[in-house]
Amino acid sequence: MGWKDKLGLVHIYTGNGKGKTTAALGLAVRMLGSGGRVFIIQFMKAPNVYGEQKKIAECGAVIESFGLPKFVHGKPEKEDIEAAKKALERAKEIVSSGEWDLVILDEICVALGFGMLELEEVKKLIENKAKNTEIVLTGRYCPEELFELADYVTEMREIKHPYQRGIMARKGVEF
């Protein structure tokens, strides 16, 4: 029995604190360094905007981003919802394929929180994942109903953040 036969658990990184995507990317680097295959699907993030997108691909991960080049504030527009649904369909295909050791569904919880995806569809995705595929769901607003399907649930809690002093998101740190 090899080390990859022990894979297949479900991680959730949620909460209002910084570090959810950062933690998932750290796990991706660890998996790549161990010889594993990594696929990252980004919900609500446009391609070629975030610092991790180019570098993680250079390290050997496959990354696909399904967001529009704007933030969703309040009610998502039709195009935002369509992009999230496309990302979910791609995620279903990748997670169930058995070809990947680690699949990260970055910001899927935010898409759920904004009502862009149906909770039952995400539950089915988790239940239908390949046996030895480790998956990570990230983002604020993770519904507690998903916690029972997870093996790891980590909540990032904001205690202090520069945003509270008017310092906006900075390239290389927050994006």
PDB file of C-alpha atoms in Angstrom, residues 4-175:
ATOM      1  CA  LYS A   4      -1.371   7.790  -2.230  1.00  0.00           C
ATOM      2  CA  ASP A   5      -3.683   4.983  -1.113  1.00  0.00           C
ATOM      3  CA  LYS A   6      -4.073   6.847   2.189  1.00  0.00           C
ATOM      4  CA  LEU A   7      -5.419   9.974   0.493  1.00  0.00           C
ATOM      5  CA  GLY A   8      -9.085  10.808   0.119  1.00  0.00           C
ATOM      6  CA  LEU A   9     -10.045  13.092   2.987  1.00  0.00           C
ATOM      7  CA  VAL A  10     -12.048  16.321   2.812  1.00  0.00           C
ATOM      8  CA  HIS A  11     -10.749  19.656   4.162  1.00  0.00           C
ATOM      9  CA  ILE A  12     -12.704  22.865   4.739  1.00  0.00           C
ATOM     10  CA  TYR A  13     -10.889  26.157   5.381  1.00  0.00           C
ATOM     11  CA  THR A  14     -13.464  28.821   6.251  1.00  0.00           C
ATOM     12  CA  GLY A  15     -14.056  31.849   8.464  1.00  0.00           C
ATOM     13  CA  ASN A  16     -13.566  35.602   8.271  1.00  0.00           C
ATOM     14  CA  GLY A  17      -9.813  35.603   8.875  1.00  0.00           C
ATOM     15  CA  LYS A  18      -7.096  35.765   6.250  1.00  0.00           C
ATOM     16  CA  GLY A  19      -5.330  32.608   5.164  1.00  0.00           C
ATOM     17  CA  LYS A  20      -7.821  30.151   3.694  1.00  0.00           C
ATOM     18  CA  THR A  21      -6.478  30.146   0.135  1.00  0.00           C
ATOM     19  CA  THR A  22      -2.957  30.562   1.484  1.00  0.00           C
ATOM     20  CA  ALA A  23      -3.313  27.390   3.575  1.00  0.00           C
ATOM     21  CA  ALA A  24      -4.747  25.465   0.624  1.00  0.00           C
ATOM     22  CA  LEU A  25      -1.845  26.584  -1.584  1.00  0.00           C
ATOM     23  CA  GLY A  26       0.616  25.498   1.080  1.00  0.00           C
ATOM     24  CA  LEU A  27      -0.963  22.054   0.993  1.00  0.00           C
ATOM     25  CA  ALA A  28      -0.708  22.108  -2.815  1.00  0.00           C
ATOM     26  CA  VAL A  29       3.015  22.839  -2.607  1.00  0.00           C
ATOM     27  CA  ARG A  30       3.453  20.012  -0.104  1.00  0.00           C
ATOM     28  CA  MET A  31       1.572  17.598  -2.376  1.00  0.00           C
ATOM     29  CA  LEU A  32       3.560  18.668  -5.445  1.00  0.00           C
ATOM     30  CA  GLY A  33       6.800  18.295  -3.497  1.00  0.00           C
ATOM     31  CA  SER A  34       5.782  14.755  -2.589  1.00  0.00           C
ATOM     32  CA  GLY A  35       5.156  13.834  -6.207  1.00  0.00           C
ATOM     33  CA  GLY A  36       1.391  14.225  -6.154  1.00  0.00           C
ATOM     34  CA  ARG A  37      -0.846  15.663  -8.859  1.00  0.00           C
ATOM     35  CA  VAL A  38      -2.743  18.858  -7.994  1.00  0.00           C
ATOM     36  CA  PHE A  39      -5.710  20.549  -9.686  1.00  0.00           C
ATOM     37  CA  ILE A  40      -7.063  23.900  -8.468  1.00  0.00           C
ATOM     38  CA  ILE A  41     -10.424  25.321  -9.492  1.00  0.00           C
ATOM     39  CA  GLN A  42     -11.007  28.926  -8.498  1.00  0.00           C
ATOM     40  CA  PHE A  43     -14.565  30.128  -8.077  1.00  0.00           C
ATOM     41  CA  MET A  44     -15.184  33.876  -8.342  1.00  0.00           C
ATOM     42  CA  LYS A  45     -11.566  34.662  -9.275  1.00  0.00           C
ATOM     43  CA  ALA A  46     -10.669  35.901 -12.743  1.00  0.00           C
ATOM     44  CA  PRO A  47      -7.688  34.344 -14.551  1.00  0.00           C
ATOM     45  CA  ASN A  48      -4.321  36.123 -14.528  1.00  0.00           C
ATOM     46  CA  VAL A  49      -5.124  38.443 -11.618  1.00  0.00           C
ATOM     47  CA  TYR A  50      -3.923  36.685  -8.471  1.00  0.00           C
ATOM     48  CA  GLY A  51      -0.267  36.129  -7.680  1.00  0.00           C
ATOM     49  CA  GLU A  52      -0.651  32.408  -7.084  1.00  0.00           C
ATOM     50  CA  GLN A  53      -2.125  31.626 -10.489  1.00  0.00           C
ATOM     51  CA  LYS A  54       1.082  31.765 -12.532  1.00  0.00           C
ATOM     52  CA  LYS A  55       3.494  30.466  -9.884  1.00  0.00           C
ATOM     53  CA  ILE A  56       1.518  27.435  -8.785  1.00  0.00           C
ATOM     54  CA  ALA A  57       1.191  26.391 -12.445  1.00  0.00           C
ATOM     55  CA  GLU A  58       4.969  26.746 -12.825  1.00  0.00           C
ATOM     56  CA  CYS A  59       5.315  24.346  -9.893  1.00  0.00           C
ATOM     57  CA  GLY A  60       3.272  21.717 -11.727  1.00  0.00           C
ATOM     58  CA  ALA A  61      -0.321  22.241 -10.580  1.00  0.00           C
ATOM     59  CA  VAL A  62      -3.159  22.748 -13.020  1.00  0.00           C
ATOM     60  CA  ILE A  63      -5.216  25.825 -12.190  1.00  0.00           C
ATOM     61  CA  GLU A  64      -8.437  26.998 -13.810  1.00  0.00           C
ATOM     62  CA  SER A  65     -10.204  30.200 -12.763  1.00  0.00           C
ATOM     63  CA  PHE A  66     -13.886  30.822 -13.411  1.00  0.00           C
ATOM     64  CA  GLY A  67     -14.531  34.323 -12.125  1.00  0.00           C
ATOM     65  CA  LEU A  68     -15.128  37.621 -13.833  1.00  0.00           C
ATOM     66  CA  PRO A  69     -12.670  40.513 -13.526  1.00  0.00           C
ATOM     67  CA  LYS A  70     -14.746  42.204 -10.818  1.00  0.00           C
ATOM     68  CA  PHE A  71     -15.775  41.515  -7.257  1.00  0.00           C
ATOM     69  CA  VAL A  72     -19.272  40.393  -6.362  1.00  0.00           C
ATOM     70  CA  HIS A  73     -20.796  42.772  -3.843  1.00  0.00           C
ATOM     71  CA  GLY A  74     -24.306  42.048  -2.672  1.00  0.00           C
ATOM     72  CA  LYS A  75     -26.405  40.282  -5.258  1.00  0.00           C
ATOM     73  CA  PRO A  76     -24.428  38.403  -7.934  1.00  0.00           C
ATOM     74  CA  GLU A  77     -25.235  39.109 -11.569  1.00  0.00           C
ATOM     75  CA  LYS A  78     -26.356  36.460 -14.055  1.00  0.00           C
ATOM     76  CA  GLU A  79     -22.811  36.188 -15.499  1.00  0.00           C
ATOM     77  CA  ASP A  80     -21.353  35.575 -12.024  1.00  0.00           C
ATOM     78  CA  ILE A  81     -23.804  32.756 -11.403  1.00  0.00           C
ATOM     79  CA  GLU A  82     -23.105  31.208 -14.808  1.00  0.00           C
ATOM     80  CA  ALA A  83     -19.347  31.292 -14.130  1.00  0.00           C
ATOM     81  CA  ALA A  84     -19.841  29.624 -10.734  1.00  0.00           C
ATOM     82  CA  LYS A  85     -21.989  26.899 -12.292  1.00  0.00           C
ATOM     83  CA  LYS A  86     -19.357  26.270 -14.984  1.00  0.00           C
ATOM     84  CA  ALA A  87     -16.736  25.963 -12.242  1.00  0.00           C
ATOM     85  CA  LEU A  88     -18.928  23.483 -10.361  1.00  0.00           C
ATOM     86  CA  GLU A  89     -19.438  21.325 -13.455  1.00  0.00           C
ATOM     87  CA  ARG A  90     -15.684  21.294 -14.061  1.00  0.00           C
ATOM     88  CA  ALA A  91     -15.087  20.482 -10.386  1.00  0.00           C
ATOM     89  CA  LYS A  92     -17.462  17.497 -10.542  1.00  0.00           C
ATOM     90  CA  GLU A  93     -15.542  16.129 -13.513  1.00  0.00           C
ATOM     91  CA  ILE A  94     -12.106  16.628 -11.931  1.00  0.00           C
ATOM     92  CA  VAL A  95     -12.999  15.413  -8.421  1.00  0.00           C
ATOM     93  CA  SER A  96     -14.589  12.197  -9.660  1.00  0.00           C
ATOM     94  CA  SER A  97     -11.943  11.375 -12.299  1.00  0.00           C
ATOM     95  CA  GLY A  98      -9.446   9.693  -9.974  1.00  0.00           C
ATOM     96  CA  GLU A  99      -6.593  11.380 -11.873  1.00  0.00           C
ATOM     97  CA  TRP A 100      -5.723  13.909  -9.156  1.00  0.00           C
ATOM     98  CA  ASP A 101      -4.269  13.432  -5.690  1.00  0.00           C
ATOM     99  CA  LEU A 102      -5.388  16.856  -4.451  1.00  0.00           C
ATOM    100  CA  VAL A 103      -8.175  19.067  -5.767  1.00  0.00           C
ATOM    101  CA  ILE A 104      -8.656  22.536  -4.311  1.00  0.00           C
ATOM    102  CA  LEU A 105     -12.017  24.219  -4.783  1.00  0.00           C
ATOM    103  CA  ASP A 106     -10.954  27.748  -3.966  1.00  0.00           C
ATOM    104  CA  GLU A 107     -13.739  30.120  -2.846  1.00  0.00           C
ATOM    105  CA  ILE A 108     -16.482  27.557  -3.427  1.00  0.00           C
ATOM    106  CA  CYS A 109     -17.890  28.408   0.008  1.00  0.00           C
ATOM    107  CA  VAL A 110     -18.214  32.084  -0.985  1.00  0.00           C
ATOM    108  CA  ALA A 111     -20.127  31.050  -4.103  1.00  0.00           C
ATOM    109  CA  LEU A 112     -22.436  29.023  -1.840  1.00  0.00           C
ATOM    110  CA  GLY A 113     -22.782  31.928   0.584  1.00  0.00           C
ATOM    111  CA  PHE A 114     -23.848  34.254  -2.231  1.00  0.00           C
ATOM    112  CA  GLY A 115     -26.448  31.731  -3.424  1.00  0.00           C
ATOM    113  CA  MET A 116     -24.636  31.121  -6.704  1.00  0.00           C
ATOM    114  CA  LEU A 117     -24.571  27.345  -6.161  1.00  0.00           C
ATOM    115  CA  GLU A 118     -26.962  24.866  -4.590  1.00  0.00           C
ATOM    116  CA  LEU A 119     -25.808  23.211  -1.361  1.00  0.00           C
ATOM    117  CA  GLU A 120     -27.120  19.815  -2.500  1.00  0.00           C
ATOM    118  CA  GLU A 121     -24.976  19.980  -5.654  1.00  0.00           C
ATOM    119  CA  VAL A 122     -21.832  20.610  -3.593  1.00  0.00           C
ATOM    120  CA  LYS A 123     -22.751  17.790  -1.215  1.00  0.00           C
ATOM    121  CA  LYS A 124     -23.106  15.453  -4.215  1.00  0.00           C
ATOM    122  CA  LEU A 125     -19.725  16.577  -5.521  1.00  0.00           C
ATOM    123  CA  ILE A 126     -18.116  15.603  -2.206  1.00  0.00           C
ATOM    124  CA  GLU A 127     -19.978  12.299  -2.005  1.00  0.00           C
ATOM    125  CA  ASN A 128     -19.017  11.391  -5.601  1.00  0.00           C
ATOM    126  CA  LYS A 129     -15.321  12.224  -5.363  1.00  0.00           C
ATOM    127  CA  ALA A 130     -12.815   9.543  -6.295  1.00  0.00           C
ATOM    128  CA  LYS A 131     -11.790   7.400  -3.326  1.00  0.00           C
ATOM    129  CA  ASN A 132      -8.162   8.553  -3.138  1.00  0.00           C
ATOM    130  CA  THR A 133      -8.660  12.180  -4.109  1.00  0.00           C
ATOM    131  CA  GLU A 134      -8.066  14.636  -1.272  1.00  0.00           C
ATOM    132  CA  ILE A 135     -10.213  17.749  -1.655  1.00  0.00           C
ATOM    133  CA  VAL A 136     -10.113  21.198  -0.077  1.00  0.00           C
ATOM    134  CA  LEU A 137     -13.010  23.649  -0.033  1.00  0.00           C
ATOM    135  CA  THR A 138     -12.105  27.236   0.848  1.00  0.00           C
ATOM    136  CA  GLY A 139     -13.939  30.464   1.502  1.00  0.00           C
ATOM    137  CA  ARG A 140     -16.025  32.397   3.958  1.00  0.00           C
ATOM    138  CA  TYR A 141     -19.645  31.472   4.625  1.00  0.00           C
ATOM    139  CA  CYS A 142     -19.239  27.689   4.509  1.00  0.00           C
ATOM    140  CA  PRO A 143     -22.596  26.152   5.432  1.00  0.00           C
ATOM    141  CA  GLU A 144     -22.291  24.045   8.574  1.00  0.00           C
ATOM    142  CA  GLU A 145     -24.130  21.233   6.769  1.00  0.00           C
ATOM    143  CA  LEU A 146     -20.878  20.571   4.890  1.00  0.00           C
ATOM    144  CA  PHE A 147     -18.925  20.105   8.126  1.00  0.00           C
ATOM    145  CA  GLU A 148     -20.370  16.613   8.631  1.00  0.00           C
ATOM    146  CA  LEU A 149     -18.948  15.541   5.239  1.00  0.00           C
ATOM    147  CA  ALA A 150     -15.477  16.867   6.071  1.00  0.00           C
ATOM    148  CA  ASP A 151     -12.558  15.290   7.888  1.00  0.00           C
ATOM    149  CA  TYR A 152     -10.815  18.602   8.605  1.00  0.00           C
ATOM    150  CA  VAL A 153     -12.663  21.827   9.357  1.00  0.00           C
ATOM    151  CA  THR A 154     -10.506  24.843  10.082  1.00  0.00           C
ATOM    152  CA  GLU A 155     -11.950  28.251  10.823  1.00  0.00           C
ATOM    153  CA  MET A 156      -9.716  31.262  10.247  1.00  0.00           C
ATOM    154  CA  ARG A 157     -10.820  33.884  12.763  1.00  0.00           C
ATOM    155  CA  GLU A 158     -10.057  37.542  12.249  1.00  0.00           C
ATOM    156  CA  ILE A 159      -8.664  39.152  15.364  1.00  0.00           C
ATOM    157  CA  LYS A 160      -6.888  42.062  13.724  1.00  0.00           C
ATOM    158  CA  HIS A 161      -6.556  43.048  10.060  1.00  0.00           C
ATOM    159  CA  PRO A 162      -5.015  46.080   8.304  1.00  0.00           C
ATOM    160  CA  TYR A 163      -8.343  46.641   6.547  1.00  0.00           C
ATOM    161  CA  GLN A 164      -9.656  47.900   9.898  1.00  0.00           C
ATOM    162  CA  ARG A 165      -7.141  50.778   9.555  1.00  0.00           C
ATOM    163  CA  GLY A 166      -8.122  51.520   5.958  1.00  0.00           C
ATOM    164  CA  ILE A 167      -5.302  49.512   4.323  1.00  0.00           C
ATOM    165  CA  MET A 168      -6.788  47.865   1.253  1.00  0.00           C
ATOM    166  CA  ALA A 169      -5.793  44.524  -0.314  1.00  0.00           C
ATOM    167  CA  ARG A 170      -2.151  44.503  -1.387  1.00  0.00           C
ATOM    168  CA  LYS A 171      -0.613  42.649  -4.322  1.00  0.00           C
ATOM    169  CA  GLY A 172       1.548  39.764  -3.153  1.00  0.00           C
ATOM    170  CA  VAL A 173      -0.229  39.505   0.204  1.00  0.00           C
ATOM    171  CA  GLU A 174      -3.992  39.470  -0.313  1.00  0.00           C
ATOM    172  CA  PHE A 175      -3.977  38.843  -4.061  1.00  0.00           C
TER     173      PHE A 175
END
